Amino acid sequence: MHPPGADTVLVRHGDVNTKSNTVKRYMEGLLVENIEALLADRSIPGEVERRWNRPLIHTREDAIEDATDAVTDAFGVVSASPALVVSTEKARIIEALEETARACYNGGTFAVDARRADKTLPYDSEDIAREGGTAIWEAVEDDFEPEVDLDDPDLTFGVEVRQDLTFIYLETVPGPGGLPLGSQEPVIALVSGGIDSPVAAYEMMRRGSPVVPAYVDLGDYGGIDHEARAMETVRILSTYAPNFDMHVYRIPGGETVELLVNEMEQGRMLSLRRFFYRAAETLADRVNANGIVTGEAAGQKSSQTVRNLGVTSRATRLPIHRPLLTWDKADIVAKAREIGTFTDSTIDAGCNRVTPGRVETNARLEPLLAAEPGDLLERAAAAAADATLVAP
């Protein structure tokens, strides 16, 4: 819901505000670029105005809701509000609140949440809240009995007074928060057909890191459906970053998987993980990425016990980022649903077939190295060198 005549989206960021002025200016510039890309990708009319602390989207009233939905998909945005813009004159603010109440307030409780950034104005936030609340009451009292509830109102009239403009709004739509995409270095995202890896990639994007998706082709142990699900999740992730390249590097791994299945029993899944990590490291050197992101969570699978994570991580010199390390599965599933990457499968197809009858939960590095093929990491590096780009 928005006030009549609303044609501007008020955008708020959070962690960007903790930076020095120089870094903040740089990040706000990235944020504006990313917002512009989202609007263009979704064919939403609008121009983005770069303002200190509060970027604005100027659009048409009939596109205001779509513009708000788009900007609240931008990483770094904490919230946004479709707003009516008026002057900082108190009489005009009160008048606008009256007009908004007549058009949008149809019953229930209400409150006025007023904020004043410019402390030189001849009124304060309490003045706006008090006089605005009275004006709203009088605007609707002939139609129904209004009621004020300052703790949990059914409708909140937001008023934000900046240095030269005032924004009046009725809703605050949450965004993902985090930092603008591109403000951190890129990482390799190991993606599969499962639920966890795209959520982990999303979380790294939310903290500003572009991801370079990498999919390991498991050969007969994966298959067309496995790859198609992985590509679809990357395609969905790409809708949050239309101005970033999200082509997928397909790494051939079928021969190595076959070798592990034939030659290893206990510890097989850990060696497969080591293969993944070294392949990702090799690819990172190729594309100038600075880390690896996975969907692993402590204890979620046998290969993801804390000891096993420590053993498998030694296959690479790069940091392995695990945003979901402490998440419960239900929370991961909920996030996957929210961002649109959820699939019905809760187990990676393919890896499920690789899993041996007896799993290793308490591995030691030396016995694992003795059991796995001696050229495993060389195989991984060669596979990454043979990786091909695939459009998601």
GROMACS .gro file of C-alpha atoms in nm:
model
  392
    1MET     CA    1   0.000   0.000   0.000
    2HIS     CA    2   0.122   0.351  -0.075
    3PRO     CA    3  -0.006   0.708  -0.036
    4PRO     CA    4  -0.191   0.853  -0.334
    5GLY     CA    5   0.051   1.018  -0.571
    6ALA     CA    6   0.351   0.821  -0.445
    7ASP     CA    7   0.616   0.810  -0.717
    8THR     CA    8   0.938   0.767  -0.521
    9VAL     CA    9   1.094   0.469  -0.343
   10LEU     CA   10   1.289   0.558  -0.031
   11VAL     CA   11   1.581   0.315   0.003
   12ARG     CA   12   1.765   0.239   0.329
   13HIS     CA   13   2.095   0.058   0.374
   14GLY     CA   14   2.254  -0.063   0.695
   15ASP     CA   15   2.609  -0.197   0.716
   16VAL     CA   16   2.720   0.053   0.453
   17ASN     CA   17   2.667   0.321   0.718
   18THR     CA   18   2.937   0.168   0.939
   19LYS     CA   19   3.209   0.243   0.683
   20SER     CA   20   3.434   0.545   0.650
   21ASN     CA   21   3.301   0.822   0.428
   22THR     CA   22   3.531   0.720   0.144
   23VAL     CA   23   3.427   0.354   0.154
   24LYS     CA   24   3.065   0.447   0.210
   25ARG     CA   25   3.066   0.668  -0.098
   26TYR     CA   26   3.214   0.382  -0.302
   27MET     CA   27   2.961   0.128  -0.174
   28GLU     CA   28   2.666   0.361  -0.230
   29GLY     CA   29   2.782   0.396  -0.589
   30LEU     CA   30   2.785   0.018  -0.630
   31LEU     CA   31   2.442  -0.006  -0.471
   32VAL     CA   32   2.298   0.246  -0.716
   33GLU     CA   33   2.449   0.055  -1.011
   34ASN     CA   34   2.299  -0.271  -0.886
   35ILE     CA   35   1.956  -0.116  -0.834
   36GLU     CA   36   1.963   0.030  -1.183
   37ALA     CA   37   2.048  -0.313  -1.323
   38LEU     CA   38   1.758  -0.477  -1.137
   39LEU     CA   39   1.512  -0.216  -1.266
   40ALA     CA   40   1.636  -0.252  -1.624
   41ASP     CA   41   1.635  -0.633  -1.610
   42ARG     CA   42   1.273  -0.633  -1.495
   43SER     CA   43   1.166  -0.356  -1.737
   44ILE     CA   44   1.057  -0.129  -1.453
   45PRO     CA   45   1.065   0.244  -1.534
   46GLY     CA   46   1.266   0.450  -1.293
   47GLU     CA   47   1.571   0.663  -1.233
   48VAL     CA   48   1.793   0.614  -0.931
   49GLU     CA   49   1.910   0.925  -0.750
   50ARG     CA   50   2.223   0.881  -0.544
   51ARG     CA   51   2.176   1.053  -0.209
   52TRP     CA   52   2.387   1.032   0.104
   53ASN     CA   53   2.229   0.765   0.330
   54ARG     CA   54   1.906   0.746   0.128
   55PRO     CA   55   1.915   0.655  -0.244
   56LEU     CA   56   1.585   0.728  -0.419
   57ILE     CA   57   1.406   0.566  -0.710
   58HIS     CA   58   1.192   0.807  -0.909
   59THR     CA   59   0.924   0.619  -1.099
   60ARG     CA   60   0.553   0.632  -1.184
   61GLU     CA   61   0.281   0.564  -0.932
   62ASP     CA   62   0.158   0.267  -1.135
   63ALA     CA   63   0.508   0.113  -1.110
   64ILE     CA   64   0.584   0.203  -0.750
   65GLU     CA   65   0.512  -0.141  -0.603
   66ASP     CA   66   0.718  -0.322  -0.869
   67ALA     CA   67   1.007  -0.083  -0.811
   68THR     CA   68   0.987  -0.147  -0.437
   69ASP     CA   69   0.990  -0.524  -0.493
   70ALA     CA   70   1.294  -0.492  -0.719
   71VAL     CA   71   1.501  -0.275  -0.488
   72THR     CA   72   1.434  -0.501  -0.190
   73ASP     CA   73   1.611  -0.778  -0.382
   74ALA     CA   74   1.928  -0.567  -0.396
   75PHE     CA   75   2.201  -0.682  -0.159
   76GLY     CA   76   2.285  -0.406   0.086
   77VAL     CA   77   1.928  -0.275   0.107
   78VAL     CA   78   1.781  -0.308   0.456
   79SER     CA   79   1.435  -0.181   0.363
   80ALA     CA   80   1.246   0.039   0.120
   81SER     CA   81   0.921   0.233   0.124
   82PRO     CA   82   0.701   0.355  -0.164
   83ALA     CA   83   0.661   0.718  -0.068
   84LEU     CA   84   0.489   1.046  -0.143
   85VAL     CA   85   0.740   1.333  -0.153
   86VAL     CA   86   0.644   1.676  -0.018
   87SER     CA   87   0.829   1.979   0.114
   88THR     CA   88   0.960   2.012   0.469
   89GLU     CA   89   0.697   2.273   0.552
   90LYS     CA   90   0.503   2.141   0.849
   91ALA     CA   91   0.164   2.249   0.713
   92ARG     CA   92   0.227   2.057   0.390
   93ILE     CA   93   0.328   1.745   0.581
   94ILE     CA   94   0.011   1.755   0.789
   95GLU     CA   95  -0.198   1.812   0.478
   96ALA     CA   96  -0.038   1.513   0.307
   97LEU     CA   97  -0.111   1.293   0.608
   98GLU     CA   98  -0.478   1.398   0.593
   99GLU     CA   99  -0.496   1.313   0.222
  100THR     CA  100  -0.330   0.978   0.280
  101ALA     CA  101  -0.565   0.894   0.566
  102ARG     CA  102  -0.875   0.967   0.360
  103ALA     CA  103  -0.749   0.742   0.080
  104CYS     CA  104  -0.594   0.456   0.273
  105TYR     CA  105  -0.714   0.439   0.634
  106ASN     CA  106  -1.032   0.229   0.651
  107GLY     CA  107  -1.044   0.122   1.012
  108GLY     CA  108  -0.840  -0.040   1.285
  109THR     CA  109  -0.565   0.117   1.491
  110PHE     CA  110  -0.304   0.362   1.366
  111ALA     CA  111   0.012   0.542   1.467
  112VAL     CA  112   0.243   0.807   1.324
  113ASP     CA  113   0.613   0.722   1.314
  114ALA     CA  114   0.790   1.052   1.248
  115ARG     CA  115   1.163   1.108   1.211
  116ARG     CA  116   1.348   1.434   1.150
  117ALA     CA  117   1.702   1.428   1.013
  118ASP     CA  118   1.740   1.807   0.988
  119LYS     CA  119   1.759   1.939   1.343
  120THR     CA  120   1.748   2.302   1.225
  121LEU     CA  121   1.380   2.286   1.130
  122PRO     CA  122   1.140   2.479   1.357
  123TYR     CA  123   0.963   2.163   1.475
  124ASP     CA  124   1.062   1.819   1.597
  125SER     CA  125   0.946   1.462   1.541
  126GLU     CA  126   0.702   1.476   1.833
  127ASP     CA  127   0.533   1.781   1.681
  128ILE     CA  128   0.477   1.593   1.353
  129ALA     CA  129   0.355   1.281   1.531
  130ARG     CA  130   0.115   1.473   1.756
  131GLU     CA  131  -0.027   1.715   1.500
  132GLY     CA  132  -0.024   1.455   1.224
  133GLY     CA  133  -0.209   1.207   1.443
  134THR     CA  134  -0.475   1.468   1.519
  135ALA     CA  135  -0.515   1.548   1.149
  136ILE     CA  136  -0.552   1.178   1.060
  137TRP     CA  137  -0.812   1.132   1.333
  138GLU     CA  138  -1.017   1.429   1.217
  139ALA     CA  139  -0.991   1.320   0.852
  140VAL     CA  140  -1.169   0.987   0.916
  141GLU     CA  141  -1.377   1.031   1.230
  142ASP     CA  142  -1.696   1.098   1.035
  143ASP     CA  143  -1.662   0.757   0.866
  144PHE     CA  144  -1.554   0.538   1.157
  145GLU     CA  145  -1.411   0.554   1.509
  146PRO     CA  146  -1.029   0.571   1.476
  147GLU     CA  147  -0.806   0.429   1.746
  148VAL     CA  148  -0.444   0.501   1.829
  149ASP     CA  149  -0.206   0.216   1.914
  150LEU     CA  150   0.157   0.320   1.944
  151ASP     CA  151   0.283  -0.033   2.015
  152ASP     CA  152   0.128  -0.253   1.746
  153PRO     CA  153  -0.089  -0.047   1.510
  154ASP     CA  154  -0.274  -0.192   1.214
  155LEU     CA  155  -0.153   0.097   1.000
  156THR     CA  156   0.156   0.311   1.049
  157PHE     CA  157   0.193   0.649   0.882
  158GLY     CA  158   0.565   0.690   0.830
  159VAL     CA  159   0.714   1.039   0.800
  160GLU     CA  160   1.082   1.093   0.730
  161VAL     CA  161   1.194   1.453   0.710
  162ARG     CA  162   1.531   1.498   0.540
  163GLN     CA  163   1.719   1.823   0.471
  164ASP     CA  164   1.508   1.935   0.175
  165LEU     CA  165   1.229   1.680   0.132
  166THR     CA  166   0.978   1.486   0.335
  167PHE     CA  167   0.877   1.127   0.261
  168ILE     CA  168   0.538   0.994   0.364
  169TYR     CA  169   0.481   0.619   0.344
  170LEU     CA  170   0.260   0.340   0.477
  171GLU     CA  171   0.484   0.034   0.460
  172THR     CA  172   0.844  -0.061   0.512
  173VAL     CA  173   0.940  -0.359   0.298
  174PRO     CA  174   1.243  -0.552   0.427
  175GLY     CA  175   1.540  -0.616   0.202
  176PRO     CA  176   1.821  -0.872   0.233
  177GLY     CA  177   2.060  -0.638   0.415
  178GLY     CA  178   2.430  -0.711   0.386
  179LEU     CA  179   2.661  -0.520   0.152
  180PRO     CA  180   2.629  -0.419  -0.214
  181LEU     CA  181   2.727  -0.695  -0.453
  182GLY     CA  182   3.074  -0.626  -0.588
  183SER     CA  183   3.202  -0.462  -0.272
  184GLN     CA  184   3.393  -0.780  -0.177
  185GLU     CA  185   3.613  -1.013  -0.382
  186PRO     CA  186   3.461  -1.297  -0.588
  187VAL     CA  187   3.454  -1.657  -0.467
  188ILE     CA  188   3.401  -1.995  -0.632
  189ALA     CA  189   3.057  -2.133  -0.544
  190LEU     CA  190   3.037  -2.512  -0.559
  191VAL     CA  191   2.677  -2.569  -0.664
  192SER     CA  192   2.483  -2.892  -0.694
  193GLY     CA  193   2.126  -2.998  -0.749
  194GLY     CA  194   2.055  -2.984  -0.376
  195ILE     CA  195   1.909  -2.728  -0.141
  196ASP     CA  196   2.210  -2.609   0.056
  197SER     CA  197   2.467  -2.487  -0.196
  198PRO     CA  198   2.255  -2.217  -0.367
  199VAL     CA  199   2.152  -2.079  -0.027
  200ALA     CA  200   2.518  -2.058   0.072
  201ALA     CA  201   2.600  -1.882  -0.257
  202TYR     CA  202   2.316  -1.637  -0.194
  203GLU     CA  203   2.449  -1.562   0.153
  204MET     CA  204   2.794  -1.482   0.017
  205MET     CA  205   2.635  -1.257  -0.245
  206ARG     CA  206   2.445  -1.090   0.037
  207ARG     CA  207   2.777  -1.001   0.197
  208GLY     CA  208   2.899  -0.841  -0.126
  209SER     CA  209   3.093  -1.122  -0.295
  210PRO     CA  210   3.011  -1.207  -0.657
  211VAL     CA  211   3.010  -1.584  -0.705
  212VAL     CA  212   3.163  -1.786  -0.986
  213PRO     CA  213   2.942  -2.097  -0.999
  214ALA     CA  214   3.117  -2.431  -1.046
  215TYR     CA  215   2.938  -2.760  -1.103
  216VAL     CA  216   3.121  -3.091  -1.089
  217ASP     CA  217   2.978  -3.331  -1.346
  218LEU     CA  218   2.957  -3.668  -1.168
  219GLY     CA  219   2.914  -3.864  -1.490
  220ASP     CA  220   2.689  -4.167  -1.448
  221TYR     CA  221   2.653  -4.085  -1.079
  222GLY     CA  222   2.485  -3.754  -1.152
  223GLY     CA  223   2.300  -3.734  -1.476
  224ILE     CA  224   2.092  -3.486  -1.671
  225ASP     CA  225   1.843  -3.416  -1.392
  226HIS     CA  226   2.118  -3.351  -1.140
  227GLU     CA  227   2.285  -3.096  -1.366
  228ALA     CA  228   1.955  -2.937  -1.473
  229ARG     CA  229   1.861  -2.871  -1.110
  230ALA     CA  230   2.199  -2.711  -1.043
  231MET     CA  231   2.171  -2.489  -1.350
  232GLU     CA  232   1.819  -2.382  -1.254
  233THR     CA  233   1.929  -2.271  -0.908
  234VAL     CA  234   2.209  -2.065  -1.062
  235ARG     CA  235   1.962  -1.911  -1.305
  236ILE     CA  236   1.747  -1.804  -1.011
  237LEU     CA  237   2.048  -1.661  -0.829
  238SER     CA  238   2.136  -1.465  -1.142
  239THR     CA  239   1.808  -1.275  -1.119
  240TYR     CA  240   1.944  -1.105  -0.805
  241ALA     CA  241   2.258  -0.997  -0.994
  242PRO     CA  242   2.168  -0.921  -1.357
  243ASN     CA  243   2.480  -0.707  -1.407
  244PHE     CA  244   2.717  -0.989  -1.303
  245ASP     CA  245   2.830  -1.286  -1.511
  246MET     CA  246   2.674  -1.604  -1.370
  247HIS     CA  247   2.783  -1.857  -1.632
  248VAL     CA  248   2.864  -2.192  -1.474
  249TYR     CA  249   3.198  -2.370  -1.501
  250ARG     CA  250   3.124  -2.739  -1.559
  251ILE     CA  251   3.411  -2.949  -1.422
  252PRO     CA  252   3.437  -3.308  -1.551
  253GLY     CA  253   3.449  -3.548  -1.258
  254GLY     CA  254   3.285  -3.869  -1.378
  255GLU     CA  255   3.606  -4.070  -1.422
  256THR     CA  256   3.734  -3.977  -1.078
  257VAL     CA  257   3.401  -4.061  -0.914
  258GLU     CA  258   3.408  -4.401  -1.083
  259LEU     CA  259   3.763  -4.455  -0.958
  260LEU     CA  260   3.669  -4.367  -0.601
  261VAL     CA  261   3.367  -4.597  -0.607
  262ASN     CA  262   3.578  -4.886  -0.734
  263GLU     CA  263   3.884  -4.836  -0.515
  264MET     CA  264   3.759  -4.685  -0.189
  265GLU     CA  265   3.498  -4.780   0.069
  266GLN     CA  266   3.543  -4.595   0.395
  267GLY     CA  267   3.639  -4.230   0.346
  268ARG     CA  268   3.520  -4.216  -0.013
  269MET     CA  269   3.298  -3.913   0.039
  270LEU     CA  270   3.581  -3.725   0.208
  271SER     CA  271   3.815  -3.787  -0.084
  272LEU     CA  272   3.542  -3.670  -0.319
  273ARG     CA  273   3.517  -3.350  -0.117
  274ARG     CA  274   3.892  -3.307  -0.142
  275PHE     CA  275   3.862  -3.346  -0.519
  276PHE     CA  276   3.594  -3.074  -0.524
  277TYR     CA  277   3.804  -2.833  -0.318
  278ARG     CA  278   4.123  -2.872  -0.520
  279ALA     CA  279   3.928  -2.835  -0.844
  280ALA     CA  280   3.768  -2.517  -0.705
  281GLU     CA  281   4.110  -2.385  -0.601
  282THR     CA  282   4.249  -2.443  -0.950
  283LEU     CA  283   3.950  -2.269  -1.103
  284ALA     CA  284   3.988  -1.981  -0.858
  285ASP     CA  285   4.343  -1.923  -0.980
  286ARG     CA  286   4.207  -1.916  -1.335
  287VAL     CA  287   3.934  -1.656  -1.269
  288ASN     CA  288   4.100  -1.455  -0.988
  289ALA     CA  289   3.861  -1.566  -0.716
  290ASN     CA  290   3.966  -1.548  -0.353
  291GLY     CA  291   3.787  -1.831  -0.178
  292ILE     CA  292   3.543  -2.118  -0.202
  293VAL     CA  293   3.185  -2.122  -0.073
  294THR     CA  294   2.997  -2.442   0.006
  295GLY     CA  295   2.662  -2.532   0.161
  296GLU     CA  296   2.813  -2.747   0.434
  297ALA     CA  297   2.668  -2.733   0.786
  298ALA     CA  298   2.840  -2.882   1.090
  299GLY     CA  299   2.714  -3.235   1.151
  300GLN     CA  300   2.446  -3.230   0.882
  301LYS     CA  301   2.601  -3.525   0.695
  302SER     CA  302   2.867  -3.778   0.782
  303SER     CA  303   3.120  -3.594   0.567
  304GLN     CA  304   3.041  -3.272   0.752
  305THR     CA  305   3.135  -3.357   1.107
  306VAL     CA  306   3.368  -3.097   1.252
  307ARG     CA  307   3.664  -3.338   1.234
  308ASN     CA  308   3.586  -3.433   0.875
  309LEU     CA  309   3.555  -3.069   0.771
  310GLY     CA  310   3.899  -3.010   0.917
  311VAL     CA  311   4.046  -3.302   0.723
  312THR     CA  312   3.887  -3.222   0.388
  313SER     CA  313   3.969  -2.851   0.412
  314ARG     CA  314   4.340  -2.931   0.391
  315ALA     CA  315   4.304  -3.007   0.021
  316THR     CA  316   4.315  -2.635  -0.055
  317ARG     CA  317   4.515  -2.330   0.050
  318LEU     CA  318   4.209  -2.108  -0.008
  319PRO     CA  319   3.962  -2.022   0.267
  320ILE     CA  320   3.644  -2.227   0.250
  321HIS     CA  321   3.347  -2.010   0.342
  322ARG     CA  322   3.057  -2.198   0.497
  323PRO     CA  323   2.778  -1.945   0.561
  324LEU     CA  324   2.541  -2.223   0.670
  325LEU     CA  325   2.782  -2.383   0.916
  326THR     CA  326   2.553  -2.335   1.217
  327TRP     CA  327   2.216  -2.340   1.040
  328ASP     CA  328   1.950  -2.603   1.103
  329LYS     CA  329   1.815  -2.781   0.797
  330ALA     CA  330   1.469  -2.632   0.849
  331ASP     CA  331   1.619  -2.282   0.833
  332ILE     CA  332   1.807  -2.364   0.514
  333VAL     CA  333   1.490  -2.498   0.355
  334ALA     CA  334   1.297  -2.188   0.461
  335LYS     CA  335   1.561  -1.962   0.309
  336ALA     CA  336   1.563  -2.165  -0.013
  337ARG     CA  337   1.188  -2.120  -0.039
  338GLU     CA  338   1.221  -1.747   0.025
  339ILE     CA  339   1.481  -1.688  -0.247
  340GLY     CA  340   1.319  -1.929  -0.492
  341THR     CA  341   1.582  -2.204  -0.514
  342PHE     CA  342   1.400  -2.473  -0.320
  343THR     CA  343   1.364  -2.814  -0.478
  344ASP     CA  344   1.174  -3.120  -0.356
  345SER     CA  345   1.496  -3.315  -0.311
  346THR     CA  346   1.669  -3.299   0.025
  347ILE     CA  347   1.969  -3.505  -0.086
  348ASP     CA  348   2.203  -3.428  -0.374
  349ALA     CA  349   2.116  -3.677  -0.647
  350GLY     CA  350   2.433  -3.852  -0.754
  351CYS     CA  351   2.626  -3.802  -0.431
  352ASN     CA  352   2.364  -4.023  -0.271
  353ARG     CA  353   2.469  -4.305  -0.503
  354VAL     CA  354   2.837  -4.248  -0.428
  355THR     CA  355   2.788  -4.285  -0.052
  356PRO     CA  356   2.939  -4.615   0.073
  357GLY     CA  357   2.764  -4.856   0.305
  358ARG     CA  358   2.991  -4.759   0.593
  359VAL     CA  359   3.053  -4.386   0.635
  360GLU     CA  360   3.347  -4.213   0.799
  361THR     CA  361   3.263  -3.961   1.071
  362ASN     CA  362   3.597  -3.937   1.254
  363ALA     CA  363   3.862  -3.925   0.984
  364ARG     CA  364   4.236  -3.879   1.020
  365LEU     CA  365   4.429  -3.723   0.735
  366GLU     CA  366   4.715  -3.976   0.708
  367PRO     CA  367   4.496  -4.290   0.676
  368LEU     CA  368   4.273  -4.107   0.427
  369LEU     CA  369   4.572  -4.010   0.212
  370ALA     CA  370   4.693  -4.371   0.221
  371ALA     CA  371   4.356  -4.503   0.107
  372GLU     CA  372   4.270  -4.258  -0.171
  373PRO     CA  373   4.425  -4.257  -0.520
  374GLY     CA  374   4.769  -4.100  -0.504
  375ASP     CA  375   4.697  -3.868  -0.794
  376LEU     CA  376   4.358  -3.749  -0.669
  377LEU     CA  377   4.450  -3.382  -0.635
  378GLU     CA  378   4.634  -3.382  -0.967
  379ARG     CA  379   4.317  -3.524  -1.123
  380ALA     CA  380   4.120  -3.239  -0.966
  381ALA     CA  381   4.355  -2.975  -1.104
  382ALA     CA  382   4.340  -3.130  -1.450
  383ALA     CA  383   3.961  -3.149  -1.439
  384ALA     CA  384   3.937  -2.781  -1.347
  385ALA     CA  385   4.171  -2.693  -1.631
  386ASP     CA  386   3.927  -2.872  -1.865
  387ALA     CA  387   3.620  -2.692  -1.723
  388THR     CA  388   3.382  -2.547  -1.980
  389LEU     CA  389   3.144  -2.253  -1.948
  390VAL     CA  390   2.773  -2.326  -1.954
  391ALA     CA  391   2.487  -2.076  -1.954
  392PRO     CA  392   2.252  -2.137  -1.661
   0.00000   0.00000   0.00000
